[in-house]
Amino acid sequence: GLITWADQLMGQYDVTVSLATAGSAPLREAEEPRDPSLMWTLMHLPTVSVPKFVAKDGLPFGIQIVARKYNDLKLLRFIDFLRELGEVPSGPNPLL
């Protein structure tokens, strides 16, 4: 099924990086665009959203870092590596 296919696909990579959302957070009254990160959960892959960018409206949005099933530690080590390079912040605000 889908979970087996995802595991085989991710077996070729240490991690995969994509956008965590379609953009920055919408206003409370606005309809939120479909969340592209739900597919990783559906495929049982460990994933972490990391703040990385700031949209034109000043709100942060992030990247989604995904690893192969059961490679949670590899995923966290990669995030630490990005933090050491200064590519992702230590806190939730990418401006700090």
Backbone as JSON, one array per atom type, in Angstrom:
{
  "sequence": "GLITWADQLMGQYDVTVSLATAGSAPLREAEEPRDPSLMWTLMHLPTVSVPKFVAKDGLPFGIQIVARKYNDLKLLRFIDFLRELGEVPSGPNPLL",
  "N": [[0.8, -1.17, 0.0], [0.23, 2.33, 0.34], [1.86, 3.15, 2.51], [3.99, 1.31, 2.46], [5.02, 1.87, -0.09], [5.87, 4.55, 0.33], [7.85, 4.13, 2.25], [9.74, 2.69, 0.76], [10.35, 4.6, -1.21], [11.44, 6.69, 0.38], [13.65, 5.38, 1.28], [15.75, 5.95, -0.35], [16.76, 8.35, 0.44], [18.17, 10.53, 2.96], [16.8, 12.63, 4.24], [13.9, 14.58, 3.36], [12.88, 17.71, 2.09], [10.33, 20.09, 2.17], [7.85, 22.67, 1.57], [6.1, 23.66, 4.48], [3.53, 24.65, 4.65], [1.05, 26.21, 2.54], [1.69, 28.85, 2.54], [2.01, 31.83, 4.57], [0.28, 32.1, 7.75], [-3.26, 32.32, 7.49], [-5.67, 35.0, 7.95], [-7.92, 34.89, 10.76], [-10.6, 34.72, 9.89], [-10.41, 33.93, 7.29], [-10.41, 31.33, 4.8], [-8.39, 28.53, 5.16], [-5.72, 27.42, 3.08], [-5.33, 24.14, 1.58], [-3.44, 21.79, 3.45], [-0.23, 20.92, 2.72], [1.4, 19.25, 4.19], [0.1, 17.14, 5.36], [0.19, 14.79, 3.91], [2.53, 13.46, 4.61], [2.09, 12.53, 7.19], [-0.01, 10.78, 6.67], [1.39, 8.79, 5.37], [2.84, 7.69, 7.38], [5.33, 8.77, 8.12], [8.07, 10.23, 9.91], [8.07, 13.65, 10.76], [8.92, 17.13, 10.88], [8.0, 20.46, 11.34], [9.63, 23.44, 10.6], [10.31, 26.8, 11.38], [11.22, 29.05, 8.84], [11.01, 31.01, 6.8], [9.84, 34.38, 6.11], [6.84, 35.8, 5.27], [5.47, 38.22, 2.91], [3.57, 39.56, 4.36], [4.64, 39.64, 6.84], [4.39, 37.48, 8.51], [5.57, 34.34, 9.8], [6.5, 31.38, 7.95], [7.09, 27.91, 7.3], [9.44, 25.2, 6.68], [9.03, 21.76, 5.9], [10.43, 18.98, 7.2], [11.25, 15.73, 6.47], [11.68, 12.28, 7.23], [12.66, 8.85, 6.65], [10.51, 6.18, 7.69], [10.74, 5.34, 11.11], [13.15, 6.68, 11.39], [13.48, 8.81, 13.14], [15.46, 9.91, 14.85], [17.54, 10.5, 13.05], [16.26, 12.5, 11.6], [15.98, 14.51, 13.59], [18.68, 15.0, 14.12], [19.46, 16.1, 11.67], [18.03, 18.49, 11.69], [19.3, 19.73, 13.85], [21.81, 20.04, 12.64], [21.16, 21.88, 10.58], [20.49, 24.01, 12.24], [22.95, 24.57, 13.45], [24.32, 25.53, 11.22], [23.03, 27.88, 10.95], [20.78, 28.0, 9.43], [18.2, 27.47, 10.25], [16.13, 28.81, 12.84], [16.58, 28.84, 16.45], [14.3, 29.18, 17.88], [10.71, 29.8, 17.64], [10.43, 32.04, 15.97], [11.56, 33.11, 12.93], [12.83, 35.49, 12.51], [14.39, 36.15, 14.66]],
  "CA": [[0.0, 0.0, 0.0], [0.85, 3.65, 0.34], [2.92, 3.22, 3.53], [5.12, 0.54, 1.94], [5.58, 2.66, -1.19], [6.58, 5.7, 0.91], [9.06, 3.63, 2.89], [10.7, 2.37, -0.31], [10.78, 5.86, -1.81], [12.3, 7.42, 1.32], [14.87, 4.61, 1.49], [16.79, 6.52, -1.21], [17.13, 9.67, 0.95], [18.27, 10.71, 4.41], [15.63, 13.46, 4.56], [13.28, 15.32, 2.27], [12.47, 19.03, 2.57], [9.29, 20.73, 1.37], [7.18, 23.72, 2.31], [5.21, 23.12, 5.5], [2.18, 25.11, 4.33], [0.97, 26.91, 1.26], [2.13, 30.22, 2.77], [1.89, 32.22, 5.97], [-1.03, 31.85, 8.35], [-4.32, 33.22, 7.02], [-6.43, 35.66, 9.01], [-8.86, 33.95, 11.4], [-11.85, 34.6, 9.13], [-10.12, 33.42, 5.94], [-10.31, 29.88, 4.65], [-6.98, 28.12, 5.06], [-5.45, 26.51, 1.95], [-5.06, 22.74, 1.95], [-2.15, 21.62, 4.09], [0.55, 19.93, 1.99], [2.18, 18.38, 5.07], [-0.7, 16.0, 5.84], [0.52, 13.55, 3.19], [3.6, 12.74, 5.31], [1.44, 11.82, 8.29], [-0.76, 9.69, 6.07], [2.34, 7.74, 4.98], [3.5, 7.24, 8.61], [6.73, 9.22, 8.11], [8.34, 11.26, 10.9], [8.19, 14.96, 10.14], [8.99, 18.29, 11.76], [7.89, 21.76, 10.67], [10.63, 24.35, 11.14], [10.17, 28.14, 10.82], [12.36, 29.37, 7.99], [10.8, 32.19, 5.97], [8.87, 35.38, 6.53], [6.05, 36.21, 4.11], [5.34, 39.67, 2.7], [2.71, 40.11, 5.41], [5.39, 39.64, 8.09], [4.16, 36.26, 9.29], [6.49, 33.26, 9.45], [6.05, 30.07, 7.5], [8.24, 27.05, 7.45], [9.74, 24.04, 5.86], [8.68, 20.47, 6.47], [11.55, 18.06, 7.03], [10.67, 14.39, 6.57], [12.64, 11.18, 7.15], [12.09, 7.51, 6.47], [9.85, 5.61, 8.87], [11.63, 4.92, 12.2], [14.4, 7.45, 11.39], [13.22, 10.05, 13.88], [16.72, 10.46, 15.35], [18.22, 11.09, 11.89], [15.54, 13.73, 11.33], [16.35, 15.51, 14.6], [20.09, 15.36, 13.9], [19.52, 16.99, 10.51], [17.56, 19.8, 12.14], [20.42, 20.3, 14.61], [22.81, 20.43, 11.65], [20.68, 23.13, 9.99], [20.58, 25.05, 13.27], [24.37, 24.91, 13.58], [24.67, 26.33, 10.04], [22.27, 29.12, 10.97], [19.71, 27.93, 8.41], [16.9, 27.49, 10.94], [16.28, 29.44, 14.16], [16.43, 28.0, 17.64], [12.96, 29.4, 18.4], [9.63, 29.81, 16.64], [10.42, 33.23, 15.11], [12.75, 33.1, 12.06], [13.48, 36.8, 12.5], [15.27, 36.27, 15.83]],
  "C": [[0.86, 1.26, 0.0], [2.02, 3.74, 1.33], [4.15, 2.47, 3.06], [5.81, 1.29, 0.81], [6.41, 3.83, -0.67], [7.88, 5.26, 1.57], [10.13, 3.29, 1.85], [11.23, 3.64, -0.96], [11.76, 6.59, -0.9], [13.59, 6.66, 1.61], [16.04, 5.14, 0.66], [17.37, 7.81, -0.63], [17.31, 9.64, 2.46], [17.07, 11.5, 4.91], [15.11, 14.07, 3.28], [12.8, 16.64, 2.87], [11.42, 19.58, 1.6], [8.73, 21.9, 2.17], [6.19, 23.1, 3.29], [3.75, 23.48, 5.23], [2.21, 25.81, 2.98], [1.43, 28.36, 1.36], [2.01, 30.55, 4.23], [0.46, 31.98, 6.46], [-2.07, 32.83, 7.82], [-4.95, 33.94, 8.21], [-7.47, 34.68, 9.55], [-10.11, 33.71, 10.56], [-11.64, 33.96, 7.75], [-10.04, 31.9, 5.94], [-8.84, 29.52, 4.43], [-6.79, 27.2, 3.86], [-5.17, 25.09, 2.45], [-3.63, 22.6, 2.44], [-1.34, 20.55, 3.38], [1.32, 18.97, 2.9], [1.4, 17.16, 5.56], [-0.33, 14.69, 5.14], [1.61, 12.76, 3.91], [3.03, 11.94, 6.47], [0.68, 10.61, 7.78], [0.15, 8.5, 5.75], [3.19, 7.24, 6.16], [4.99, 7.62, 8.67], [6.93, 10.28, 9.2], [8.62, 12.59, 10.21], [8.2, 16.06, 11.19], [8.85, 19.54, 10.9], [8.84, 22.72, 11.39], [10.41, 25.74, 10.55], [11.41, 28.51, 10.03], [12.21, 30.7, 7.27], [9.85, 33.17, 6.64], [8.17, 35.87, 5.27], [6.0, 37.74, 4.02], [4.49, 40.33, 3.78], [3.39, 40.09, 6.78], [5.22, 38.41, 8.94], [5.13, 35.16, 8.85], [5.77, 32.09, 8.78], [7.29, 29.2, 7.35], [8.44, 26.0, 6.4], [9.35, 22.79, 6.63], [9.84, 19.54, 6.17], [11.04, 16.67, 7.38], [11.78, 13.35, 6.45], [11.89, 9.87, 6.91], [11.48, 7.03, 7.78], [10.91, 5.05, 9.83], [12.97, 5.65, 12.21], [14.22, 8.81, 12.07], [14.53, 10.7, 14.35], [17.52, 11.11, 14.22], [17.58, 12.43, 11.53], [15.95, 14.83, 12.31], [17.81, 15.93, 14.47], [20.25, 16.3, 12.71], [19.06, 18.39, 10.88], [18.63, 20.48, 12.98], [21.52, 20.79, 13.69], [22.42, 21.75, 10.99], [20.77, 24.29, 10.97], [22.02, 25.51, 13.45], [24.85, 25.77, 12.41], [23.98, 27.69, 10.04], [21.15, 29.15, 9.96], [18.31, 27.88, 9.01], [17.12, 28.09, 12.33], [16.14, 28.43, 15.29], [15.04, 28.12, 18.24], [11.95, 29.5, 17.28], [9.64, 30.99, 15.69], [11.67, 33.27, 14.25], [13.45, 34.45, 11.99], [14.49, 36.97, 13.64], [16.5, 35.4, 15.7]]
}
